[in-house]
Amino acid sequence: MSYKPSALRLQREAARRRVSRHSTLVALISTLAIGAVLSIVVSGAPGFKLVRESFFNAHYARTAFPNVLSGLWLNLRVMILAEIFVLIFGLLIALARTSKSAILYPLRLLATIYTDIFRGLPLLLVLLLVGLGIPGLQLSWLPNSAVVLGTISLILTYSAYVAEVIRAGIEAVNPAQRMAGRALGLTQTQTQRVVILPQALRKVTPPLLNDLVSLQKDSGLISVLGAIDAIRAAGIETAQSFNFTPYLVAGALFVALTIPLTRFTDWLTRKQDRARVQQGQW
Amino acid sequence: MAQSMVEINSLRKSYGSDVVLQEITTSLAEHEVKVLIGASGSGKSTLLRAINLLEGIDDGQIYLDGDDITSVGVDPDKVRAQIGSVFQSFNLFPHLNVLQNITLAPRLVHGITKEIANAEAMSLLERFGLADKAKQYPDLLSGGQQQRVAILRAVITKPKVLLLDEVTSALDPILIAEVLTLISELKAEGMTMMIATHEIGFAKRVADQVLFLHNGQILEFGTPLNILENPKTPELKAFLNALRGAGRL
């Protein structure tokens, strides 16, 4: 038998369409209104012409672009290297902090002190301490390149954040899972590796990626040590032309670099949320 | 009488001043099925968890196949490798599919190769009508299927004793039936089991002996018929009356 929608259903669907059309219209009008207000306020500002000239100049954007881009290549290498080490160290620190064994107590203490300090210290300060302090020791076997020391500073700071995220994930796994693993005869280490960690990392992937996005943009801070990255390259251009457009070029490139990762994070979060709704876990 | 597989001697356990098990002395012969009944908080779960060393005890001994597993220096992982445990809330590993869940212990604890473990797991799954679920993740299974997988995960390593802790309490009646059928089949194969349950009808069918726990003590024990038809202590009478009132008897 073929199904014929009832009049009631058609009525409901028509009502839903009306509501949806109405929302679209409201969204459109409010966007236009806010856009109009913004453009009037900004373009009507007394310094608008000057700002447009010194920040949005197409000529300087074109001439600065090659140097800023080659600076970005340095950022890219720094961020990828830092991300790899941050994930490794973050995982090790999180494991140390969540371990219960007595023999690891000193390690646990050290890990706690480490995360406390490096989550609290501003990255800029770490960069200055490491970047200027280590060469100041005048030990010939220590690295003194701005790039290396800058990358080390990023790793030091972000490992602390990532360790805390992973630790939260480990602690969010139902303790019954650990019990089930041990009941099968798995050792503490085996349970951690095959039962707890895979679940923990899955739980914290979105906040973890968020930290990596943040690390990517903060890789621009190594410029304070003199490394010629995108921001430093833009600064050099600006110093020659007295026009700030190169900074904006660098900014746009950084945003372009992080957008794929942020979109991916959003997509992953949505996917996990959907899975949770289907399982009815709220 | 067959040799004792599990022997429990004057077991005592307390949380602070709260005594949860006292003077528990009982034994479980090979191929025997013992059912623990009693109200929530009577100590059934604690007793089962004490046997597979998930719960430390204060006093007494537990022997598994003749060895004192509560003596100092015993490796609990080695003991647990010989005991199967199934819990009320299944506790399957959600990131592993059914086959991976079942083969984890054979591979990591008993050192069996992946191929052999997989073959053994598949033949178990086939025997109990779950072969088509092998590649599925636990979330997609019904509660009854999940619990049956959890039981197979516990028995694939041929444990000396299987401990079942209220394994049907989270299930609806139809799903309970499929889990109980599986347990009955294990009994027919000679599995030694200690079962904590509220399913009195099931206890009557599978138990060789029923123990009634009350406030951490074994108040009565005997054949299912004796315990259920002829309660002697007022506590057991009250417990059975309460079950009857709840329509569970």
XYZ file of C-alpha atoms in Angstrom:
531
model
C 0.000 0.000 0.000
C 1.383 3.415 -0.835
C 1.754 5.962 1.930
C -0.148 9.231 1.709
C 0.985 11.930 4.136
C -1.922 13.088 6.248
C -3.180 16.654 6.100
C -1.840 17.111 9.610
C 1.680 16.200 8.484
C 1.545 18.592 5.528
C 0.334 21.317 7.840
C 3.218 20.657 10.267
C 5.783 20.660 7.480
C 4.428 23.924 6.075
C 4.674 25.477 9.536
C 8.273 24.260 9.912
C 9.153 25.752 6.514
C 7.589 29.069 7.539
C 9.680 29.166 10.731
C 12.841 28.301 8.814
C 12.198 30.990 6.147
C 11.537 33.480 8.897
C 14.876 32.656 10.652
C 16.832 33.013 7.423
C 15.272 36.401 6.791
C 16.032 37.619 10.312
C 19.646 36.422 10.044
C 20.077 38.186 6.700
C 18.621 41.490 7.907
C 20.660 41.531 11.103
C 23.878 40.727 9.215
C 23.262 43.560 6.755
C 22.390 45.986 9.528
C 25.498 45.207 11.582
C 27.681 45.312 8.470
C 26.299 48.720 7.541
C 26.835 50.129 11.037
C 30.394 48.804 11.164
C 31.373 50.151 7.768
C 29.892 53.581 8.545
C 31.668 53.774 11.906
C 35.023 52.564 10.559
C 35.082 54.452 7.258
C 33.719 57.533 8.977
C 36.552 57.528 11.526
C 38.834 60.554 11.196
C 41.965 58.393 10.777
C 40.407 55.902 8.364
C 42.312 57.002 5.256
C 45.661 56.835 7.048
C 44.947 53.407 8.563
C 43.846 52.033 5.202
C 46.970 53.385 3.579
C 49.383 51.991 6.200
C 47.739 48.570 6.849
C 45.954 47.646 3.626
C 48.290 48.790 0.907
C 48.233 46.398 -2.047
C 51.598 47.508 -3.370
C 53.479 46.784 -0.135
C 51.547 43.538 0.276
C 52.830 42.354 -3.096
C 56.454 43.381 -2.544
C 56.601 41.910 1.006
C 54.851 38.654 0.141
C 57.866 36.549 -1.061
C 59.997 37.326 2.000
C 57.128 36.828 4.449
C 56.269 33.545 2.757
C 59.828 32.258 3.053
C 59.721 33.294 6.716
C 56.554 31.253 7.094
C 58.427 28.202 5.819
C 60.548 28.484 8.984
C 57.397 28.737 11.152
C 56.032 25.666 9.446
C 59.128 23.605 10.182
C 59.269 24.887 13.765
C 55.611 24.121 14.440
C 55.739 20.617 13.024
C 58.880 19.729 14.963
C 57.462 21.287 18.144
C 54.133 19.476 17.710
C 55.848 16.102 17.470
C 57.911 16.666 20.612
C 55.009 18.264 22.484
C 52.828 15.214 21.880
C 55.569 12.831 23.019
C 56.533 14.809 26.135
C 52.924 15.649 26.980
C 52.048 11.967 26.896
C 55.038 10.982 29.055
C 54.304 13.709 31.619
C 50.617 12.749 31.750
C 51.579 9.096 32.299
C 53.998 10.096 35.046
C 51.346 12.226 36.755
C 48.676 9.521 36.661
C 50.926 6.651 37.717
C 50.262 5.204 41.137
C 53.493 3.304 41.650
C 55.619 4.281 44.663
C 58.898 4.035 42.773
C 57.743 6.730 40.361
C 56.911 9.172 43.170
C 59.853 11.517 42.462
C 58.929 11.554 38.786
C 55.318 12.319 39.655
C 56.410 15.176 41.898
C 58.706 16.541 39.205
C 55.962 16.323 36.577
C 53.549 18.190 38.848
C 56.040 20.977 39.536
C 56.879 21.183 35.831
C 53.267 21.551 34.673
C 52.513 24.045 37.439
C 55.424 26.266 36.421
C 55.142 26.118 32.661
C 51.395 26.535 32.537
C 51.749 29.663 34.617
C 54.753 31.265 32.912
C 53.920 33.510 29.942
C 55.431 32.050 26.768
C 57.189 35.348 26.057
C 59.041 35.067 29.343
C 60.071 31.471 28.659
C 61.356 32.565 25.254
C 63.471 35.312 26.792
C 64.770 33.111 29.615
C 65.712 30.239 27.315
C 66.662 32.303 24.286
C 68.853 34.796 26.096
C 69.734 32.867 29.250
C 71.152 29.723 27.677
C 73.565 31.507 25.307
C 74.483 33.671 28.296
C 75.908 30.614 30.022
C 78.591 30.574 27.321
C 78.733 26.787 27.229
C 79.991 25.902 23.790
C 78.168 22.559 23.625
C 74.753 24.149 24.129
C 72.804 25.311 21.076
C 72.651 29.064 20.658
C 70.598 29.396 17.496
C 67.475 31.481 17.953
C 65.423 28.941 16.014
C 66.526 25.994 18.150
C 66.085 27.842 21.435
C 62.735 29.251 20.330
C 61.513 25.787 19.413
C 62.693 24.449 22.777
C 60.728 27.198 24.546
C 57.575 26.311 22.603
C 58.047 22.644 23.482
C 58.612 23.443 27.166
C 55.459 25.529 27.436
C 53.098 23.496 25.298
C 54.135 20.112 26.714
C 52.734 21.303 30.037
C 49.358 22.204 28.494
C 49.125 19.045 26.427
C 50.119 16.900 29.427
C 47.196 18.331 31.393
C 44.767 17.668 28.554
C 45.913 14.063 28.211
C 45.805 13.601 31.985
C 42.202 14.824 32.009
C 41.444 12.248 29.317
C 43.036 9.419 31.283
C 41.051 10.369 34.363
C 37.824 10.592 32.357
C 37.950 6.917 31.373
C 35.546 4.928 33.532
C 37.525 3.206 36.325
C 35.516 0.044 35.591
C 37.501 -0.220 32.333
C 40.738 -0.468 34.269
C 39.185 -3.034 36.586
C 37.966 -5.088 33.608
C 41.457 -5.030 32.095
C 43.111 -6.102 35.339
C 40.463 -8.798 35.875
C 41.525 -10.355 32.563
C 45.040 -10.684 33.941
C 46.522 -7.721 32.034
C 49.332 -5.979 33.908
C 49.094 -2.342 34.976
C 51.180 -1.294 31.970
C 49.239 -3.417 29.472
C 45.940 -2.064 30.799
C 47.213 1.491 30.466
C 48.459 0.914 26.920
C 45.650 -1.074 25.312
C 42.593 -0.183 27.410
C 42.970 3.268 28.977
C 45.147 5.355 26.637
C 43.286 4.666 23.376
C 40.022 5.713 25.032
C 41.611 8.707 26.767
C 43.193 10.074 23.580
C 39.921 9.693 21.694
C 38.121 11.676 24.361
C 40.582 14.574 24.286
C 41.365 14.817 20.571
C 39.391 18.079 20.078
C 41.024 19.997 22.982
C 44.382 18.507 21.977
C 44.039 19.812 18.428
C 42.985 23.137 19.876
C 46.291 23.338 21.763
C 48.165 22.495 18.562
C 46.375 25.327 16.721
C 47.460 27.637 19.492
C 51.037 26.336 19.253
C 51.045 26.988 15.502
C 50.233 30.645 15.868
C 52.548 31.079 18.852
C 55.419 29.809 16.712
C 55.465 33.403 15.460
C 56.768 34.512 18.859
C 60.218 33.034 18.192
C 60.765 36.196 16.160
C 61.540 38.020 19.425
C 64.782 36.022 19.569
C 65.729 37.226 16.113
C 64.793 34.153 14.098
C 63.738 35.291 10.611
C 60.237 33.821 10.603
C 57.171 35.293 8.890
C 56.644 37.958 11.565
C 60.306 38.963 11.645
C 60.375 39.104 7.850
C 57.319 41.349 7.917
C 59.045 43.526 10.512
C 62.083 43.926 8.284
C 59.882 44.966 5.352
C 58.007 47.408 7.582
C 61.240 48.961 8.810
C 62.176 49.739 5.208
C 58.840 51.098 4.026
C 57.242 52.454 7.218
C 54.105 50.636 6.103
C 52.466 47.971 8.293
C 50.839 45.964 5.497
C 53.521 43.209 5.648
C 52.366 42.374 9.204
C 48.862 41.896 7.892
C 50.218 39.632 5.165
C 51.953 37.523 7.821
C 48.741 37.435 9.861
C 46.701 36.283 6.887
C 49.207 33.520 6.178
C 49.083 32.319 9.795
C 45.294 32.211 9.703
C 45.404 30.310 6.409
C 47.783 27.838 8.022
C 45.613 27.171 11.076
C 42.200 27.102 9.407
C 42.480 23.515 8.121
C 43.304 22.297 11.635
C 40.532 24.330 13.294
C 37.958 23.100 10.743
C 39.143 19.547 11.306
C 38.791 20.016 15.085
C 35.243 21.338 14.687
C 34.312 18.469 12.407
C 35.726 15.916 14.823
C 33.941 17.463 17.807
C 30.640 17.424 15.952
C 31.151 13.825 14.940
C 31.860 12.764 18.524
C 28.857 14.730 19.800
C 26.629 12.972 17.290
C 27.945 9.574 18.340
C 27.221 10.468 21.947
C 23.663 11.549 21.139
C 23.059 8.246 19.386
C 24.292 6.359 22.409
C 22.208 8.548 24.658
C 25.158 9.420 26.872
C 24.552 12.864 28.252
C 33.890 -35.328 46.168
C 36.081 -33.680 43.576
C 39.091 -31.626 44.592
C 38.381 -28.083 45.844
C 39.017 -25.485 43.174
C 38.447 -22.534 45.488
C 38.773 -22.713 49.229
C 37.930 -19.735 51.412
C 38.967 -19.714 55.024
C 37.719 -17.212 57.675
C 37.734 -14.316 55.241
C 37.316 -10.882 56.752
C 37.111 -7.500 55.063
C 36.116 -4.073 56.311
C 36.102 -0.533 55.028
C 37.137 1.416 58.104
C 34.705 0.444 60.838
C 32.239 -0.943 58.311
C 32.648 -4.732 58.259
C 31.580 -6.042 54.836
C 32.712 -9.682 55.123
C 33.264 -11.660 58.286
C 34.116 -15.284 58.954
C 33.404 -16.356 55.386
C 34.377 -19.989 55.073
C 33.280 -21.982 52.079
C 34.665 -23.949 49.188
C 33.947 -24.561 45.553
C 34.627 -27.984 44.087
C 35.692 -28.478 40.471
C 32.615 -28.285 38.178
C 30.520 -26.991 41.071
C 28.202 -23.995 40.710
C 27.572 -21.937 43.812
C 25.047 -19.124 43.832
C 25.264 -16.218 46.251
C 21.996 -14.563 47.177
C 21.334 -11.703 49.537
C 20.259 -8.079 49.570
C 22.377 -5.353 47.994
C 25.223 -4.557 50.348
C 25.266 -8.048 51.843
C 28.812 -8.608 50.572
C 28.223 -10.753 47.456
C 30.196 -8.528 45.102
C 32.959 -7.913 47.618
C 33.395 -11.658 48.060
C 33.707 -12.201 44.292
C 36.125 -9.301 43.955
C 38.188 -10.670 46.839
C 38.565 -13.996 45.026
C 40.138 -12.427 41.944
C 42.181 -10.092 44.130
C 40.510 -6.913 42.928
C 39.723 -6.298 46.581
C 42.346 -6.612 49.319
C 41.281 -8.624 52.348
C 41.961 -8.014 56.032
C 42.227 -11.554 57.303
C 41.797 -15.187 56.273
C 43.000 -17.083 53.204
C 41.793 -17.929 49.733
C 43.171 -20.993 47.938
C 42.913 -21.443 44.201
C 43.530 -24.995 43.065
C 45.540 -25.646 46.204
C 47.656 -22.447 46.163
C 47.201 -19.712 48.746
C 46.592 -16.682 46.516
C 46.344 -14.311 49.470
C 49.863 -14.964 50.766
C 52.511 -12.276 50.527
C 54.475 -12.223 47.281
C 51.792 -13.717 45.046
C 51.617 -11.979 41.649
C 47.964 -10.945 41.319
C 48.194 -10.773 37.519
C 49.137 -14.474 37.392
C 46.199 -15.319 39.662
C 43.690 -13.268 37.668
C 44.885 -14.900 34.464
C 43.394 -18.144 35.814
C 40.078 -16.629 36.891
C 37.276 -15.363 34.669
C 35.232 -12.368 35.824
C 32.063 -10.862 34.423
C 30.452 -7.726 35.807
C 27.000 -6.217 35.982
C 27.855 -3.411 33.563
C 29.594 -5.644 30.931
C 32.696 -3.431 30.831
C 33.552 -4.363 27.269
C 36.270 -2.162 25.792
C 34.357 0.300 23.570
C 37.298 1.050 21.257
C 37.799 -2.608 20.353
C 35.441 -4.731 18.306
C 33.949 -7.970 19.617
C 36.733 -10.162 18.264
C 39.449 -7.856 19.630
C 37.727 -7.763 23.026
C 37.661 -11.536 23.234
C 41.193 -12.143 21.973
C 42.924 -9.483 24.089
C 43.629 -11.694 27.112
C 44.643 -14.800 25.127
C 47.131 -12.729 23.157
C 48.561 -10.428 25.815
C 48.255 -12.579 28.932
C 48.590 -16.110 27.602
C 50.895 -15.408 24.683
C 48.731 -17.084 22.060
C 49.293 -15.952 18.482
C 46.724 -13.717 16.839
C 45.752 -16.367 14.281
C 45.050 -19.053 16.862
C 43.302 -16.623 19.222
C 41.097 -15.386 16.384
C 40.221 -18.928 15.334
C 39.321 -19.898 18.893
C 37.275 -16.752 19.383
C 35.396 -17.283 16.123
C 34.508 -20.840 17.011
C 33.209 -19.660 20.407
C 31.189 -16.877 18.765
C 29.771 -19.315 16.251
C 28.769 -21.770 18.927
C 26.817 -19.099 20.758
C 25.247 -17.459 17.709
C 27.340 -14.278 17.761
C 29.626 -14.906 14.793
C 28.020 -12.131 12.731
C 28.907 -9.627 15.474
C 32.655 -10.357 15.434
C 33.619 -7.125 13.677
C 31.090 -4.908 15.436
C 31.809 -2.489 18.237
C 30.112 -3.036 21.606
C 27.983 0.149 21.307
C 26.003 -1.396 18.467
C 25.096 -4.571 20.359
C 22.091 -5.118 22.600
C 22.764 -5.424 26.316
C 22.238 -9.160 26.164
C 24.698 -9.529 23.299
C 27.236 -7.360 25.108
C 26.987 -9.450 28.242
C 27.301 -12.690 26.291
C 30.417 -11.320 24.609
C 31.754 -10.345 28.050
C 31.182 -13.906 29.261
C 32.942 -15.377 26.223
C 35.812 -12.940 26.809
C 36.118 -14.397 30.307
C 35.904 -18.078 29.357
C 38.079 -18.175 26.235
C 41.177 -18.574 28.406
C 39.614 -21.639 30.080
C 39.697 -20.203 33.598
C 39.756 -22.472 36.632
C 36.745 -20.634 37.981
C 34.269 -18.149 36.519
C 32.930 -15.370 38.752
C 29.659 -13.773 37.659
C 28.610 -10.637 39.510
C 24.911 -9.830 38.950
C 25.452 -10.201 35.247
C 21.761 -9.804 34.385
C 20.855 -6.886 36.656
C 21.203 -4.307 33.894
C 19.083 -6.232 31.363
C 15.392 -6.574 30.523
C 13.685 -9.984 30.873
C 14.132 -11.150 27.263
C 17.818 -10.300 27.248
C 18.226 -11.898 30.681
C 16.988 -15.177 29.204
C 19.670 -15.293 26.502
C 22.426 -14.618 29.029
C 21.110 -17.254 31.436
C 20.930 -19.796 28.609
C 24.607 -19.221 27.914
C 25.479 -19.696 31.580
C 23.465 -22.927 31.686
C 25.424 -24.203 28.695
C 28.679 -23.398 30.462
C 27.465 -25.371 33.451
C 26.652 -28.319 31.212
C 30.254 -28.179 29.984
C 31.497 -28.409 33.546
C 32.563 -24.822 34.211
C 33.245 -24.102 37.869
C 31.308 -20.980 38.777
C 30.437 -18.666 41.607
C 27.440 -16.521 40.747
C 25.950 -13.543 42.565
C 22.399 -13.019 41.349
C 18.899 -11.802 42.111
C 17.392 -14.305 39.643
C 16.098 -16.830 42.148
C 14.449 -19.042 39.533
C 17.755 -19.262 37.705
C 19.570 -19.987 40.972
C 17.220 -22.915 41.499
C 18.063 -24.349 38.075
C 21.828 -24.048 37.963
C 23.031 -23.990 41.565
C 24.531 -27.020 43.216
C 24.520 -24.988 46.369
C 23.049 -21.638 47.390
C 24.676 -19.367 49.972
C 22.623 -16.685 51.675
C 24.710 -13.686 52.678
C 23.498 -11.156 55.182
C 25.608 -8.287 56.522
C 28.785 -9.952 55.325
C 28.092 -13.349 56.850
C 26.928 -16.649 55.406
C 23.710 -17.148 57.351
C 22.456 -20.229 55.504
C 23.667 -22.577 52.821
C 22.375 -25.713 51.207
C 20.689 -27.098 48.118
C 18.498 -24.608 46.256
C 15.378 -26.485 47.344
C 16.380 -26.458 50.983
C 17.306 -22.798 51.038
C 14.392 -21.493 49.038
C 11.585 -23.726 50.344
C 12.815 -24.183 53.884
C 14.406 -20.982 55.147
C 15.424 -21.265 58.769
C 16.647 -17.816 59.767
C 14.247 -14.877 60.011
C 16.635 -12.880 57.783
C 16.335 -15.333 54.872
C 12.575 -15.545 55.382
C 12.368 -11.754 55.220
C 14.589 -11.650 52.116
C 12.503 -14.272 50.303
C 9.287 -12.504 51.316
C 10.628 -9.221 49.959
C 11.484 -10.915 46.650
C 8.052 -12.496 46.544
C 6.484 -9.097 47.161
C 8.491 -7.644 44.300
C 7.283 -10.442 42.022
C 10.795 -11.853 41.650
C 10.081 -15.291 43.090
